[in-house]
Coordinates of C-alpha atoms in Angstrom, one line a residue:
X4 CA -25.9 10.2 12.3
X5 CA -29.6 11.9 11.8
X6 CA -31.4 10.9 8.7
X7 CA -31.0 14.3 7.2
X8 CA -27.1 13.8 7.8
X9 CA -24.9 13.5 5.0
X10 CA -22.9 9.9 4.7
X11 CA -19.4 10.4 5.7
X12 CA -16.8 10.3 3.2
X13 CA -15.3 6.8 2.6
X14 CA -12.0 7.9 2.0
X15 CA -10.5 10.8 4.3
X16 CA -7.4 12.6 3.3
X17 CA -5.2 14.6 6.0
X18 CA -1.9 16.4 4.7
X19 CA 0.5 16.9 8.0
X20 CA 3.2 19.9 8.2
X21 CA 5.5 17.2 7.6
X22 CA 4.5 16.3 4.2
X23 CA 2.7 13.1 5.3
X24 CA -0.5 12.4 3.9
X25 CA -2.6 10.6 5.6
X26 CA -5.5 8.4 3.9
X27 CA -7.8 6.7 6.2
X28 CA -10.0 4.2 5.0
X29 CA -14.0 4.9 6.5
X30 CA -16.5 2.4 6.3
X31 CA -16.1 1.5 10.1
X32 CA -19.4 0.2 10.6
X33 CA -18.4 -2.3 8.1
X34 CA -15.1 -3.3 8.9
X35 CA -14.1 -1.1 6.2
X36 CA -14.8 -3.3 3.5
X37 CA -13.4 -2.9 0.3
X38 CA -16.7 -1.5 -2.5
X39 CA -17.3 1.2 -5.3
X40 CA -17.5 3.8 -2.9
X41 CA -14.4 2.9 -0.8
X42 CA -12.2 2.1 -4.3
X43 CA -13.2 5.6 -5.6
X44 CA -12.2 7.7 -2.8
X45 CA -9.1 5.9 -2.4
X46 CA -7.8 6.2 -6.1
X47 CA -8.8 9.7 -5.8
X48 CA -6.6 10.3 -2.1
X49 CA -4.1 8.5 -3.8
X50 CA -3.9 10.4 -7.0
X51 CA -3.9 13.7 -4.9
X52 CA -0.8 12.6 -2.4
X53 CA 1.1 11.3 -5.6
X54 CA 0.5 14.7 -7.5
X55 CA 1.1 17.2 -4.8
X56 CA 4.8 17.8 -4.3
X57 CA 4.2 18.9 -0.5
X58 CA 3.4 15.3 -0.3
X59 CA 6.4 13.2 0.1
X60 CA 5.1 10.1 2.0
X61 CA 1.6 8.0 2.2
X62 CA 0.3 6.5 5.3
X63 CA -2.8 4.0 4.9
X64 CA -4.7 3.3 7.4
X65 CA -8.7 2.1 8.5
X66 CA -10.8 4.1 11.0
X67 CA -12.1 1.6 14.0
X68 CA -11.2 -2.3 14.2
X69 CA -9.9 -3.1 11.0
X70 CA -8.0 -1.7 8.3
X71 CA -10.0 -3.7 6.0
X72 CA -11.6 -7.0 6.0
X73 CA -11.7 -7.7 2.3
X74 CA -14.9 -7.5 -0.4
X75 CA -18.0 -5.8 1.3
X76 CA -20.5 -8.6 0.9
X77 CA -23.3 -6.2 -0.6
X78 CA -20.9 -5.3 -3.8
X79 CA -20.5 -9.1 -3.7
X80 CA -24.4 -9.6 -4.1
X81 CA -24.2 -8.0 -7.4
X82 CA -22.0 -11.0 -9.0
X83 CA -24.3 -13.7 -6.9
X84 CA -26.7 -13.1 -8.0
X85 CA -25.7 -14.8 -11.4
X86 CA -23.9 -17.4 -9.7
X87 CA -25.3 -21.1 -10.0
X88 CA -26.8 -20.5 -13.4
X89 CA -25.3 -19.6 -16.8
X90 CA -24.8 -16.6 -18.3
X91 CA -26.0 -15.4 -21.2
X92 CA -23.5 -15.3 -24.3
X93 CA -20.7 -12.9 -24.4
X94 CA -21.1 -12.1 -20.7
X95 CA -19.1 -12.9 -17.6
X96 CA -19.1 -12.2 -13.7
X97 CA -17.6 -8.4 -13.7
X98 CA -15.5 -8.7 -10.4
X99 CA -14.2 -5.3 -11.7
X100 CA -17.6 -3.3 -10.4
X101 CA -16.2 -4.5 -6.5
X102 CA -12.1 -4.1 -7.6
X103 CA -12.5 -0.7 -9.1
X104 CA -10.6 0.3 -11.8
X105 CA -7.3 -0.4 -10.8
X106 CA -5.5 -3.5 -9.4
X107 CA -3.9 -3.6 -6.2
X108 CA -0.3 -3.7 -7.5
X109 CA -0.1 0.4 -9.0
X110 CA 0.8 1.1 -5.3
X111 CA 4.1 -0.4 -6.4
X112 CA 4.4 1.8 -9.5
X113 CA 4.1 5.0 -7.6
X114 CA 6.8 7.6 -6.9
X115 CA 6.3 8.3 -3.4
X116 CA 6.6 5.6 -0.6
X117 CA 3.5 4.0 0.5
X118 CA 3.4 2.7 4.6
X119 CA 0.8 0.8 6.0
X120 CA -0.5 1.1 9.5
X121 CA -2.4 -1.9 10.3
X122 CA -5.0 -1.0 13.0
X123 CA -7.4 -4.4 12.7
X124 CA -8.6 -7.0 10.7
X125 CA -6.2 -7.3 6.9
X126 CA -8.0 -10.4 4.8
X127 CA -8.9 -11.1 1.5
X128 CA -8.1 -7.7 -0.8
X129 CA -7.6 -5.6 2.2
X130 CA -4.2 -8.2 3.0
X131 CA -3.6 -7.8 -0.9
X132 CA -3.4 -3.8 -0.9
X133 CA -1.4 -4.0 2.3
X134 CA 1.4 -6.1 0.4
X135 CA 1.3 -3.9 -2.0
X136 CA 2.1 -0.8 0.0
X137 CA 6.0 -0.8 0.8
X138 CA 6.6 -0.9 4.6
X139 CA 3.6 -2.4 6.6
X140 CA 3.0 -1.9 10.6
X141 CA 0.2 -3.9 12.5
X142 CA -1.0 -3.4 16.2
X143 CA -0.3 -6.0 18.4
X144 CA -3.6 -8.3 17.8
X145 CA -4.8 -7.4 14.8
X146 CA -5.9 -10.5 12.1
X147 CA -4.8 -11.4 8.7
X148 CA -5.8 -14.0 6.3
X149 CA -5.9 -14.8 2.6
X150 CA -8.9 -16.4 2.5
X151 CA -9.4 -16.6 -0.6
X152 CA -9.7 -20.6 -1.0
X153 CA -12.1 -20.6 1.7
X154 CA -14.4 -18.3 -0.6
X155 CA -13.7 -20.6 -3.6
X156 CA -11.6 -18.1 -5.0
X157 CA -8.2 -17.9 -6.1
X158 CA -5.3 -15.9 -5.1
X159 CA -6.3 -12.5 -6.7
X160 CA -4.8 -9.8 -8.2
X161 CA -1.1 -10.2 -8.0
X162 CA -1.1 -11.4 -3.9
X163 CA 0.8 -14.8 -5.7
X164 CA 3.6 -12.4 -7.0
X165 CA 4.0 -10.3 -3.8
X166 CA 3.2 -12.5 -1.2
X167 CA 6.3 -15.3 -2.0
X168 CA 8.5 -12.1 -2.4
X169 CA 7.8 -11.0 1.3
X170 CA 7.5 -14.0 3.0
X171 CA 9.3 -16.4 0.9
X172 CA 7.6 -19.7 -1.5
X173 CA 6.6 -21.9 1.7
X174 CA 5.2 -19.6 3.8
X175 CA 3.0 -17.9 1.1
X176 CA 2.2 -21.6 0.2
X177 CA 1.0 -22.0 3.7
X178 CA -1.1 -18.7 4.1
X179 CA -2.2 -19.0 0.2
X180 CA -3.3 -22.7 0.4
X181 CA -4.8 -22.5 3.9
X182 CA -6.5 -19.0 4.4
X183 CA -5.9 -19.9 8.1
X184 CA -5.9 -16.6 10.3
X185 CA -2.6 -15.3 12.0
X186 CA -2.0 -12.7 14.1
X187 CA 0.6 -9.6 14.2
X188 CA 3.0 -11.3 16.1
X189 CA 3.9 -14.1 13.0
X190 CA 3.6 -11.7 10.2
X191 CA 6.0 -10.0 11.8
X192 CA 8.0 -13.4 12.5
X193 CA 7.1 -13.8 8.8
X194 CA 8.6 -10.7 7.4
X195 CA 5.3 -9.6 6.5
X196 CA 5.3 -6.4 8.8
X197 CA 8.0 -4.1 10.4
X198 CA 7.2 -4.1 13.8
X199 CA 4.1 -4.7 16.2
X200 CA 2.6 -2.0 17.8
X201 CA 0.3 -1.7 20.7
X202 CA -2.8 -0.4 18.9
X203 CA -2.9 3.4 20.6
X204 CA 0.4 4.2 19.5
X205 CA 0.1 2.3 15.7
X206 CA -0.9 5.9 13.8
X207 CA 2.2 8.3 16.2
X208 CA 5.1 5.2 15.3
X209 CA 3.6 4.9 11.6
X210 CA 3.2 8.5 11.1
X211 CA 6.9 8.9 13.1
X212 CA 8.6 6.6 10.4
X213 CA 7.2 8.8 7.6
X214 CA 8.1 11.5 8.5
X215 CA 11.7 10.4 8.8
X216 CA 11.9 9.6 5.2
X217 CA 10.0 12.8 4.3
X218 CA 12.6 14.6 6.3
X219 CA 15.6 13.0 5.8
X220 CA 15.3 11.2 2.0
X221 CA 15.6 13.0 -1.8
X222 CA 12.2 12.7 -2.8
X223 CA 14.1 12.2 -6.2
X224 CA 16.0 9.3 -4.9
X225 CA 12.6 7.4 -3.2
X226 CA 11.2 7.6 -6.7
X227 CA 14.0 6.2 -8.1
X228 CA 15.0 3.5 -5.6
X229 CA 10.9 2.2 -5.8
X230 CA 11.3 1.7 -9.6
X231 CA 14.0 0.0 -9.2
X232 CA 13.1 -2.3 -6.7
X233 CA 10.1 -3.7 -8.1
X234 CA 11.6 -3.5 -11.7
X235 CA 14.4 -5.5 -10.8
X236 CA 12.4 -8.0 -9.1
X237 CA 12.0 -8.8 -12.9
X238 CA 15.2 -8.5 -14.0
X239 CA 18.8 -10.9 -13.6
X240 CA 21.3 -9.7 -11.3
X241 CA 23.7 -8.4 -14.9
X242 CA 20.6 -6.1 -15.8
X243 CA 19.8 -4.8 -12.2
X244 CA 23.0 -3.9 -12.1
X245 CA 23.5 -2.5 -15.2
X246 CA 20.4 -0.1 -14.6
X247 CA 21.5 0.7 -11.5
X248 CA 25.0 2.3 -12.9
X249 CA 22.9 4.4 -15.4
X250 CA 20.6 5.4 -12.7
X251 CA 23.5 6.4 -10.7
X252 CA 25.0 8.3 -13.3
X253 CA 21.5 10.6 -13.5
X254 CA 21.1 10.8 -9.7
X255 CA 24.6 12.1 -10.3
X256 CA 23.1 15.1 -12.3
X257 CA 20.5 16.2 -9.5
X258 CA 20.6 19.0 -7.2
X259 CA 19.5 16.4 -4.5
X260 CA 23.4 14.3 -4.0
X261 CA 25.1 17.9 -3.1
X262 CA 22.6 18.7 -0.5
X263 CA 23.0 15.3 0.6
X264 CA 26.5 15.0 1.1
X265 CA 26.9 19.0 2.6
X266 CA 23.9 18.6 4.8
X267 CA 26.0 15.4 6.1
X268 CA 29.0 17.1 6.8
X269 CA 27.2 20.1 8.3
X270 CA 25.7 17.6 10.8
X271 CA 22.1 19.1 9.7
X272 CA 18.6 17.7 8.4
X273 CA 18.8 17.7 4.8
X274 CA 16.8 20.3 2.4
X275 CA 15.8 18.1 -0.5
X276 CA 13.6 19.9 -3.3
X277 CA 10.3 18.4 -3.9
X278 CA 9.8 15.7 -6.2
X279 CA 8.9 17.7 -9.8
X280 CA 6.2 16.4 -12.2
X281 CA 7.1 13.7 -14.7
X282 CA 9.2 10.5 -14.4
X283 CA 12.3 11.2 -11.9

């Protein structure tokens, strides 16, 4: 890039036929560490997948070696630099200018399914928004690690709530208390990812998985069935349950269940209508 070159965008957005959208993480040259400019261009790809109704399924990714290797340092500086002496009255270390303005965990409250293609390095927040996406893919190799108590940190924005939940108490003790590295190969022992993939055919199997939901699943029903997964991960068995029935009883109402069930006896891809504006 010439110094009269324009910065490439952090964040690039690709919609396929298919109604995958693509969002590719692009600070490369930094292991795609997570900063303002990275946080802004993803809540914006985001928003734009979760509002189009072409879109029916988001695949996350990181251009070059990682997907991304947690808080770029140089955001960091801008909270060091009042650490190791106190602060003045009413003020306090705003971790929120590197975060952005939304925690990891509204991945969870979207409508359309979120899969994460791993290509490289996952630590620190990058691991946390990984978690946080619903069906996770690595390539064979690639690195992930908590860190966090290495850093003299803690275990940040709602990776203590997700992590146990994929992985179960022990092993998110393990990862949590250590911030050891593993590899591909135990998170996906772990539970923590799908499936391994060698790394030049990560985005084609990701990409191939989406596209089978987006094809084949009610856009209506993935909004539904998310909601009710992480809502009842709150909720006793007697009220999951007891949602569920009332949720059925809507789903029961939608356009979507007929072309479901005739599409299956006709032996031929479904043709769900997209996912309308509003709660489903």
């Amino acid at each position: 890039m010439t110094a009269g070159d324009a910065e490439p965008d952090a964040v690039l957005y690709d919609v396929r036929p298919s109604g995958v959208a693509v969002v590719t993480l692009n600070r490369p040259d930094r292991l795609n560490t997570w900063g303002a400019d990275i946080s802004a261009g993803f809540y914006a790809a985001i928003d734009r997948a979760e509002t189009d109704p072409a879109v029916r399924v988001i695949v996350l990714t990181g251009s070059g070696r990682a997907f991304c290797a947690g808080a770029h340092l140089g955001s960091m500086a801008t909270i060091g630099d009042s650490l190791g002496r106190p602060l003045p009255d009413g003020q306090s270390h705003d971790v929120s200018k590197i975060v952005g303005e939304r925690h990891p965990h509204f991945l969870t409250a979207l409508r359309k399914p979120v899969i994460a293609a791993i290509n490289g390095s996952c630590v620190g927040i990058g691991l946390t928004h990984a978690l946080m996406c619903d069906v996770r893919f690595a390539a064979d190799g690639a690195k992930f690690a908590t860190s966090f108590a290495r850093r003299g940190l803690i275990a940040e924005y709602g990776i203590s709530w997700i992590l146990p939940r994929l992985v179960g108490f022990g092993a998110a003790m393990d990862l949590l208390l250590s911030g050891r590295t593993f590899y591909a190969d135990e998170a996906a022992h772990l539970g923590l990812v799908k499936e391994v993939v060698a790394p030049d055919e990560l985005m084609a199997r990701a990409v191939e998985y989406a596209e089978d939901i987006a094809a084949n699943c009610s856009p209506a029903s993935l909004a539904v069935i998310k909601a009710q997964t992480y809502g009842d991960a709150e909720r006793d068995v007697v009220d999951a349950s007891a949602r569920a029935e009332k949720l059925m009883g809507e789903s029961l109402l939608r356009p979507d269940v007929i072309e479901g069930i005739v599409s299956f006896l006709e032996k031929r891809a479904p043709s769900f209508p997209m996912l309308q504006e509003g709660p489903s």
